[in-house]
Coordinates of C-alpha atoms and ligand atoms in Angstrom, one line a residue:
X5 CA 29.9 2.7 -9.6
X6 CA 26.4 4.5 -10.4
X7 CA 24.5 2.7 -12.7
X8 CA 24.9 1.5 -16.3
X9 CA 21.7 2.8 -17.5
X10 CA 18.7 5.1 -16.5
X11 CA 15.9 3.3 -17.6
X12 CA 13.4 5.5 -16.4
X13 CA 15.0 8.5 -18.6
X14 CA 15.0 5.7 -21.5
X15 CA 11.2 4.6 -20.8
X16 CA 10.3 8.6 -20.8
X17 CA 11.9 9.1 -24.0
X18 CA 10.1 6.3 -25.5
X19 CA 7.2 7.3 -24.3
X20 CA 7.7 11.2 -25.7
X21 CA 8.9 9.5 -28.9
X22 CA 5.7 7.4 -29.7
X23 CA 3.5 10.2 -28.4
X24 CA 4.8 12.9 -30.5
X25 CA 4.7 10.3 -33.3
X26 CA 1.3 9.6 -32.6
X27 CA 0.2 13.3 -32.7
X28 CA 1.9 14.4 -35.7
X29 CA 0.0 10.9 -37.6
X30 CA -3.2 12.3 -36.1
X31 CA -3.4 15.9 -37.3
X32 CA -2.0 14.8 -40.4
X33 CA -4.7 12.1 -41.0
X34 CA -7.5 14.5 -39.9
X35 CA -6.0 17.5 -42.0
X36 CA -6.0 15.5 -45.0
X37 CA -9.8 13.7 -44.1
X38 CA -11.0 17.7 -43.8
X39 CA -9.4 18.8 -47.0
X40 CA -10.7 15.8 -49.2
X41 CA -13.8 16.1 -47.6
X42 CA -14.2 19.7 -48.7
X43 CA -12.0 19.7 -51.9
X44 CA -13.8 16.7 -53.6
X45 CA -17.5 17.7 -52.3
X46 CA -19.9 16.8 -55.3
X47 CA -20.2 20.5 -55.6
X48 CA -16.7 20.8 -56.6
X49 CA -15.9 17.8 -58.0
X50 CA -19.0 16.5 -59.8
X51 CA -17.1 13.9 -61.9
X52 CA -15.3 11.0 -60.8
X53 CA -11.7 10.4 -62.3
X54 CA -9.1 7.7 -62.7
X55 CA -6.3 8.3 -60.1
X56 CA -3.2 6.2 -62.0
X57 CA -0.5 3.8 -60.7
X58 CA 2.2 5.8 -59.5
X59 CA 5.3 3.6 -58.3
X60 CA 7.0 6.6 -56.3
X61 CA 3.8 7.1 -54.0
X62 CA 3.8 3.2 -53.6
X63 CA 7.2 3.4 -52.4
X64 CA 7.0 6.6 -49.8
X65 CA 4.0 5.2 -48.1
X66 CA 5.6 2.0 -47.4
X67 CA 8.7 3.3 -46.2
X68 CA 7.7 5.8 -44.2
X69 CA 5.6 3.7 -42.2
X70 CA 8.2 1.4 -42.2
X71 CA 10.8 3.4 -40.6
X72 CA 8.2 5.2 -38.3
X73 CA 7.0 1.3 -36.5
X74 CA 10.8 0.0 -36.8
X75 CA 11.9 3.1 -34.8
X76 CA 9.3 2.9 -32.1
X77 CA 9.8 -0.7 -31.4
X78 CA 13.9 0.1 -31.4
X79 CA 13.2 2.6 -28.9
X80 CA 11.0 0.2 -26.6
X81 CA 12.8 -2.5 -27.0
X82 CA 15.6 -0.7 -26.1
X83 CA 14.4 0.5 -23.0
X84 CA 12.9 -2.3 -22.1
X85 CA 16.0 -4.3 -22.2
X86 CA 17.7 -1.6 -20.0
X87 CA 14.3 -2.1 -17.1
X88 CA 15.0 -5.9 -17.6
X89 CA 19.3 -5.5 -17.2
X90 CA 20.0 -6.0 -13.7
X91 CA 23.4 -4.2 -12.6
X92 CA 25.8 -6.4 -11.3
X93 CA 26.0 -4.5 -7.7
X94 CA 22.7 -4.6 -7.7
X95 CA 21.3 -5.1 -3.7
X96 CA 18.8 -7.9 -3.8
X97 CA 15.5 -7.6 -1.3
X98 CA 13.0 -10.6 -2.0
X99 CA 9.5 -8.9 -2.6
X100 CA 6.4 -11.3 -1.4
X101 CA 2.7 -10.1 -2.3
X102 CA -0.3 -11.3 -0.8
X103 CA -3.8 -10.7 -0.4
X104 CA -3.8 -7.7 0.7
X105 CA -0.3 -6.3 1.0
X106 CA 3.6 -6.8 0.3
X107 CA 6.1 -8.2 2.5
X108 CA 9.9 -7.3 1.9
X109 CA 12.9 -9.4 3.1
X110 CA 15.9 -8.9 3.1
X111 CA 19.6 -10.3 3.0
X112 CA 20.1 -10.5 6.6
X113 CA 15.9 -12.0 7.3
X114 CA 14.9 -8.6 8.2
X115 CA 10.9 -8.5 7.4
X116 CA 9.0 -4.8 6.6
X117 CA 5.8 -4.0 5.0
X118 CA 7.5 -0.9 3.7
X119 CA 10.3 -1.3 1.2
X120 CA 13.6 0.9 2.4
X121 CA 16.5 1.0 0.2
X122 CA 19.5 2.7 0.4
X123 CA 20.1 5.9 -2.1
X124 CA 22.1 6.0 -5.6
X125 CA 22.1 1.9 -5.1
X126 CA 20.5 -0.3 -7.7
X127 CA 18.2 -2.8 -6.5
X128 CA 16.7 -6.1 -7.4
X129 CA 13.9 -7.3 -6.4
X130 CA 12.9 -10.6 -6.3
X131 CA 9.3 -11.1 -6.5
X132 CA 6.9 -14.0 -6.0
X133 CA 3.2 -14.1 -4.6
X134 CA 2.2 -16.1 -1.6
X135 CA -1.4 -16.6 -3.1
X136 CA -3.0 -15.0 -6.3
X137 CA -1.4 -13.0 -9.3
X138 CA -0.5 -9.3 -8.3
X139 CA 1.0 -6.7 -9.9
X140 CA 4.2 -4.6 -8.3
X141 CA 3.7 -1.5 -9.6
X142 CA 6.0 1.5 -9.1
X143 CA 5.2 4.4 -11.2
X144 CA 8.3 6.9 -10.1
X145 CA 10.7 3.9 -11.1
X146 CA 8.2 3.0 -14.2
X147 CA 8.3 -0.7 -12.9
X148 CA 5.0 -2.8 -13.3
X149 CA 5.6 -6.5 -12.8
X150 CA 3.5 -9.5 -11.9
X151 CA 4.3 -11.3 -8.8
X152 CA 3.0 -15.3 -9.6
X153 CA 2.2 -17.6 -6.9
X154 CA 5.1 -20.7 -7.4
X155 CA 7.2 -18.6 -9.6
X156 CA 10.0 -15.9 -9.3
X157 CA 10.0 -13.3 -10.9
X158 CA 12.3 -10.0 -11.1
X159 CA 12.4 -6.3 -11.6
X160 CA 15.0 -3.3 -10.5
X161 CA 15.2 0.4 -10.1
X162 CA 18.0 2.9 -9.3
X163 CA 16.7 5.1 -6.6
X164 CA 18.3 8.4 -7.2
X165 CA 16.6 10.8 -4.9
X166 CA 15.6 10.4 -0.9
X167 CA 11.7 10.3 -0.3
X168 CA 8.6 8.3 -0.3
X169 CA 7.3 6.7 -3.5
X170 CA 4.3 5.0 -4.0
X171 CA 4.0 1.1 -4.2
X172 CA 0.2 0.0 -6.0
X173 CA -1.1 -3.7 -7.5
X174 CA -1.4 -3.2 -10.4
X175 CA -4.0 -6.4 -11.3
X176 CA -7.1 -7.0 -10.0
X177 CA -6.7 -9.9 -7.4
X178 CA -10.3 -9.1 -4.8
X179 CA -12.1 -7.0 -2.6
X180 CA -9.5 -5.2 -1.0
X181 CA -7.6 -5.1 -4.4
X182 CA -7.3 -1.3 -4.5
X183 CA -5.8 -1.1 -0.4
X184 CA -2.9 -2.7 -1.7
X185 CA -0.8 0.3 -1.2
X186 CA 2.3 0.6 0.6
X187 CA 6.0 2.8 0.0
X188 CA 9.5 2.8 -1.7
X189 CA 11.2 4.8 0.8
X190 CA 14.8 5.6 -0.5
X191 CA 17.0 7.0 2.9
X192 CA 20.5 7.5 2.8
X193 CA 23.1 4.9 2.9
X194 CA 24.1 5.3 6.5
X195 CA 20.5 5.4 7.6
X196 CA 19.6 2.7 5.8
X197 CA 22.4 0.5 7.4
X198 CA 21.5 1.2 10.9
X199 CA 17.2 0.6 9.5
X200 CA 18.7 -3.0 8.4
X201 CA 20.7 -3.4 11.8
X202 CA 17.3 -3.0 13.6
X203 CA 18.9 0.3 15.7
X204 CA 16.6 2.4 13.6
X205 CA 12.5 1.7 14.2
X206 CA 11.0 4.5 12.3
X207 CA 7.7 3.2 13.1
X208 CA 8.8 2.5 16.9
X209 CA 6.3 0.6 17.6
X210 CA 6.1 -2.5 20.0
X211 CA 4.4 -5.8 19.6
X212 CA 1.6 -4.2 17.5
X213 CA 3.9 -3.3 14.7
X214 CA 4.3 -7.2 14.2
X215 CA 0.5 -7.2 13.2
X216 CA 1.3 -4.5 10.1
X217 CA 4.7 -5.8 9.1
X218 CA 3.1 -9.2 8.6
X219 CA 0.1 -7.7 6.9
X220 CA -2.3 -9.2 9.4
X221 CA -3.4 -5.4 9.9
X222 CA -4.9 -5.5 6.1
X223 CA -7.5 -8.2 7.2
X224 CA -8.2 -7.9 10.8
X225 CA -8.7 -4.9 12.5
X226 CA -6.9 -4.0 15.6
X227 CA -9.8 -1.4 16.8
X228 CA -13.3 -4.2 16.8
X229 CA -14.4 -2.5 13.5
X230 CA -14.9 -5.4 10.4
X231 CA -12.6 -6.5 8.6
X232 CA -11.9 -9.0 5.6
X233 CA -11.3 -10.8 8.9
X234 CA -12.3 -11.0 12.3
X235 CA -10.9 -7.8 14.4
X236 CA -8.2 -9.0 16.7
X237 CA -9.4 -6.5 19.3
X238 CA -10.3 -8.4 22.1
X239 CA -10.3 -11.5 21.1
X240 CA -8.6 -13.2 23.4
X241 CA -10.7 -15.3 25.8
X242 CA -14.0 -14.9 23.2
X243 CA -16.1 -17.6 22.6
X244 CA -15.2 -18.9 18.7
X245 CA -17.4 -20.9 16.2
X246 CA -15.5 -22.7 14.3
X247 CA -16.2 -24.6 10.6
X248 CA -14.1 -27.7 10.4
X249 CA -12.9 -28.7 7.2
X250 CA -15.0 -31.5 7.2
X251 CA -17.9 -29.2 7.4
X252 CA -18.7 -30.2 11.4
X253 CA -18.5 -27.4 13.7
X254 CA -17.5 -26.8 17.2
X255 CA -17.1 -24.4 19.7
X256 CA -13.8 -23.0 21.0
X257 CA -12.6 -20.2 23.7
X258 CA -9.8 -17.9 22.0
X259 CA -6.5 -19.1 24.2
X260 CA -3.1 -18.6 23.3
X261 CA -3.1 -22.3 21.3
X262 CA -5.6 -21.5 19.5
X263 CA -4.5 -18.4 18.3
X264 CA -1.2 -19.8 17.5
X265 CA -3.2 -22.3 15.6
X266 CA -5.4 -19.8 14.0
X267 CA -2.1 -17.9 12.5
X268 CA -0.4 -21.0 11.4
X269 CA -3.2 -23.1 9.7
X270 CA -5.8 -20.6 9.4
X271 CA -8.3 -22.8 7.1
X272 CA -7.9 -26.1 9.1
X273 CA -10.4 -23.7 12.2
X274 CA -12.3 -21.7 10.3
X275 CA -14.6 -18.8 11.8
X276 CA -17.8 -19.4 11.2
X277 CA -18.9 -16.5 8.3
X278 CA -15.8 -16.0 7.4
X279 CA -13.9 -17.3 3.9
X280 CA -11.0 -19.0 3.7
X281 CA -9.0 -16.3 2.6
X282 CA -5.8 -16.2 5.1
X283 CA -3.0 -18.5 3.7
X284 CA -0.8 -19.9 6.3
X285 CA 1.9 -18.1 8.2
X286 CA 3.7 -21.3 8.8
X287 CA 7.9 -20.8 8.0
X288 CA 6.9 -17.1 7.7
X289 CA 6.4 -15.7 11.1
X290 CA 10.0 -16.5 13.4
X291 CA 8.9 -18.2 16.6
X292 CA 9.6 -15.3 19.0
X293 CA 7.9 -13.1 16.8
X294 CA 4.7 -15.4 17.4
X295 CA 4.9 -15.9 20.8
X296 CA 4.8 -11.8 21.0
X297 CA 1.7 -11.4 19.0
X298 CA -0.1 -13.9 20.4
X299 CA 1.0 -12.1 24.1
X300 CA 0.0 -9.2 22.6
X301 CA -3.5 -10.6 21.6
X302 CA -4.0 -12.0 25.5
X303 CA -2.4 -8.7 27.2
X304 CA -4.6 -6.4 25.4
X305 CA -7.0 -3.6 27.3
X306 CA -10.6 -4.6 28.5
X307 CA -13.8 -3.1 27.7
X308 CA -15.9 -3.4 24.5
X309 CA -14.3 -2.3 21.5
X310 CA -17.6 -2.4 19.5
X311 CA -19.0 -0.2 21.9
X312 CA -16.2 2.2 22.3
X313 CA -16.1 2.5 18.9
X314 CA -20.1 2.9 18.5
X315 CA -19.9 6.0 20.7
X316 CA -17.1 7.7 19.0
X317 CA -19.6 7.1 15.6
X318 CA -22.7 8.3 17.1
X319 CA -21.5 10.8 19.3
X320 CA -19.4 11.9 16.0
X321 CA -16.0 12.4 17.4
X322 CA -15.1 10.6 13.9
X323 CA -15.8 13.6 12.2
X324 CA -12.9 15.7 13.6
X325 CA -10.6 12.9 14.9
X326 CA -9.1 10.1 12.8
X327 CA -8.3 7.0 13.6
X328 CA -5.6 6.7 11.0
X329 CA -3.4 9.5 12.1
X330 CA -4.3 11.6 10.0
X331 CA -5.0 15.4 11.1
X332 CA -8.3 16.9 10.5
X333 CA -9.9 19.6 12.3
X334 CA -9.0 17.4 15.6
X335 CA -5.7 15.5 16.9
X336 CA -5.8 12.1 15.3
X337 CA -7.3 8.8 18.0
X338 CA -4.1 7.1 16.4
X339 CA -1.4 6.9 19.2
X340 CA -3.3 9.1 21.4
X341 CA -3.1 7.5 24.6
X342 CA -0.3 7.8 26.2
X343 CA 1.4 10.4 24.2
X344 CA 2.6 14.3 25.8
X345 CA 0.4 16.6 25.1
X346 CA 1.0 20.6 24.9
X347 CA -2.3 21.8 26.4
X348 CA -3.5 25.6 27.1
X349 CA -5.4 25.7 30.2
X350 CA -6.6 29.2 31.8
X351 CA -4.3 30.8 28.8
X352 CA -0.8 28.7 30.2
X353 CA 0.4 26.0 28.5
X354 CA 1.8 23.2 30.0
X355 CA 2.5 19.5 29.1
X356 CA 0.4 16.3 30.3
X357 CA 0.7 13.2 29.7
X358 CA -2.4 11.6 27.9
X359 CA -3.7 9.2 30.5
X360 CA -7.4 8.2 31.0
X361 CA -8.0 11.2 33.1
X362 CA -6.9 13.7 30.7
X363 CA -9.1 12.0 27.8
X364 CA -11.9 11.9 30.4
X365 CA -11.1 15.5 30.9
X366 CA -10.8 16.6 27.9
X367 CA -14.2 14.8 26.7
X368 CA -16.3 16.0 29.1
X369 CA -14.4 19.8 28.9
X370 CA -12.8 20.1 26.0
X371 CA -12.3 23.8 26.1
X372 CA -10.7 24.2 29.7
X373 CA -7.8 21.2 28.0
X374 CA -7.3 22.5 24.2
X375 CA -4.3 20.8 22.6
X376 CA -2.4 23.4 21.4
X377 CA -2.7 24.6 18.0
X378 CA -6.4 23.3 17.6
X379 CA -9.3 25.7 17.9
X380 CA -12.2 25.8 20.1
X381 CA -14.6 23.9 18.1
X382 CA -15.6 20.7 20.6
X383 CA -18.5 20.7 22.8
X384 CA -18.3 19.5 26.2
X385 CA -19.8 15.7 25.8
X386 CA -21.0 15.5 29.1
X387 CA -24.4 13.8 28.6
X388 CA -22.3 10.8 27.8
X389 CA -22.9 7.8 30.3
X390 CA -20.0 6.1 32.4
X391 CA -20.1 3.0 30.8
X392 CA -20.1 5.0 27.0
X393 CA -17.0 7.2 29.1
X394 CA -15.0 3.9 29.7
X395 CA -15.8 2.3 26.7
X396 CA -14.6 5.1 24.6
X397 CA -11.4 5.4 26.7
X398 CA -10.4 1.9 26.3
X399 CA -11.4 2.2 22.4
X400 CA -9.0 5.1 21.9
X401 CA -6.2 3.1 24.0
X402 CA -6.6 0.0 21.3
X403 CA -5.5 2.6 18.7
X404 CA -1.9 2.2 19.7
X405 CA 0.7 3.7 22.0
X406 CA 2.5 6.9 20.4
X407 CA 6.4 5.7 19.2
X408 CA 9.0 5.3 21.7
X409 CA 11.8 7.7 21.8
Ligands
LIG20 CU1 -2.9 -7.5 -5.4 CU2 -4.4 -6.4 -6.8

């Protein structure tokens, strides 16, 4: 069975409805405001008059109206009832909001922070908020519904064509507010069976993936730039300052308890500077899961982020590389290391593997290693010191490991 209804066709013919409705009132009103205004000008009409009753004119301009805000509210109603009418075989995924992202679950305690669903198969969503009010807000489905902390609340779409739809909050709920972004991404059936299965990791990532499914990426940085939070780049081994909740403070080296601590009951330790913003992972994160971030957080490169990423500002690498993965007139930082690389050296190409001599190489001679397909537009950054060198390598390596094929 397909669906009962299409609500989106029904909230687009609403819409259509009361927006031709509202034109067709408009020029009206203002065609009949010009002519008065010129056909009873003093000039025309020096001499006031007695309009009578007239029992007919009474009548139309009750009924008219009438009919015209009846119709409009049958229409939405309508259509709201069929956004509100969940189909029986509808597949249920539990939607959880917080500050700053959305966490999906579903039936068999798979977690992403991207919701798949299967094609041409309703679903329902089943939506609360782990702090503030949100809004989940999906304008190809025309579905806008708060998510309320301690309350459940619902909303469904039929997604009839593969691709990627956009996923906003939709009420204001702080700073990072507007980064509360994330996908509807419809795949086929069969795909979406072996996604569930956990055969399928589009992102392919390791360990680090853990950090964005659970949002912690929204907060705290995995590169040593600021965050909401602190950056989780390095942190392992730092010195902490923490604000008890008593208000005493006390000093604390980042070890693997603590940092199991620091996810769990984030406000009982708090970082000195930094709100209490984080609510607890407690019940959320599965054990193993935990135990592989927090390995992650202890096994992760040396060096100085902050410096690494210092150089790549002031020596404006940022300006043609991203760090998001994102292609501008550079390859991207994002998944760099590590990843094959089709280079043309002397006029051959061959492939390398990007280790920390071929980023050293191609820093300090860009043009004798030019990924293929990019111009020659980077200048040889030899003036850079060894210290910069290595702290810009280990930098780059913190922004992630290409997928794994
Ligand atoms: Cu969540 Cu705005």
């Amino acid at each position: 069975m397909s669906t009962s209804v299409d609500a989106v066709a029904k909230v687009d013919a609403t819409f259509l409805l009361i927006l031709g409705i509202s034109v067709v009132v408009l020029v009206l009103v203002t065609a009949l405001m010009l002519f008065f205004v010129w056909r009873y000008h003093h000039s025309r009409h020096p001499e006031p008059e007695h309009a009578g009753e007239s029992w007919w004119l009474e009548v139309v301009w009750t009924i008219i109206p009438t009919v015209l805000a009846v119709g409009m509210f049958w229409f939405g109603w309508d259509s709201y009832q069929a956004l509100r009418a969940v189909p029986e075989n509808a597949l249920e995924v539990k939607v959880e909001a917080y500050m700053w992202g959305w966490n999906f679950e579903y039936g068999n305690g798979r977690r992403s922070n991207i919701l798949y669903v299967p094609q041409k198969t309703p679903i329902k969503l089943i939506m609360t908020s782990r702090d503030v009010l949100h809004s989940f807000y999906v304008p190809a489905f025309r579905l806008k519904r708060d998510t309320v902390p301690g309350m459940q609340t619902y909303a469904w779409f039929f997604p009839k064509e593969q691709g990627d739809y956009d996923i906003l909050c939709a009420e204001y709920c702080g700073v990072k507010h507007a980064n509360m972004l994330s996908t509807v991404r419809v795949v086929p059936e069969e795909k979406y069976e072996s996604w569930l299965a956990g055969e399928l990791d589009e992102e392919g990532k390791g360990d680090e993936a853990l950090f964005e499914t659970y949002g912690c990426t929204s907060c705290h940085s995995l590169d040593g730039s600021e965050g909401v939070g602190p950056t989780l780049y390095n942190i392992y081994g730092k010195t902490r300052i923490l604000v008890l909740p008593d208000g005493t403070q006390k000093e604390q080296i980042a070890d693997k308890a603590y940092l199991r601590r620091a996810i769990l009951y984030p406000n009982e330790e708090l970082v000195q500077g930094y709100e209490a913003l984080m609510a607890s992972y407690e019940g959320i994160i599965p054990e193993d899961e935990l135990l592989r971030m927090v390995n992650w957080m202890a096994n992760q490169g040396v060096g100085d982020a902050s410096l690494g990423r210092q150089v790549a500002e002031d020596q404006g690498c940022l300006s043609c590389h991203s760090t998001d993965g994102s292609d501008v007139a550079g390859p991207s930082f994002r998944g760099l290391y590590g990843s094959m690389r089709v280079v043309v050296e002397d006029g051959a190409e061959k492939s390398v593997v990007a280790d920390d001599a071929y980023i050293r190489a191609s820093i300090l001679n860009p043009k004798k290693l030019l990924t293929k397909g990019y111009g020659e537009l980077m200048p040889a950054y030899d003036a850079l010191s060894e210290e910069e060198l290595l702290a810009l390598i280990d930098w780059i390596k913190t922004l992630g490991v290409p997928p794994s094929k």
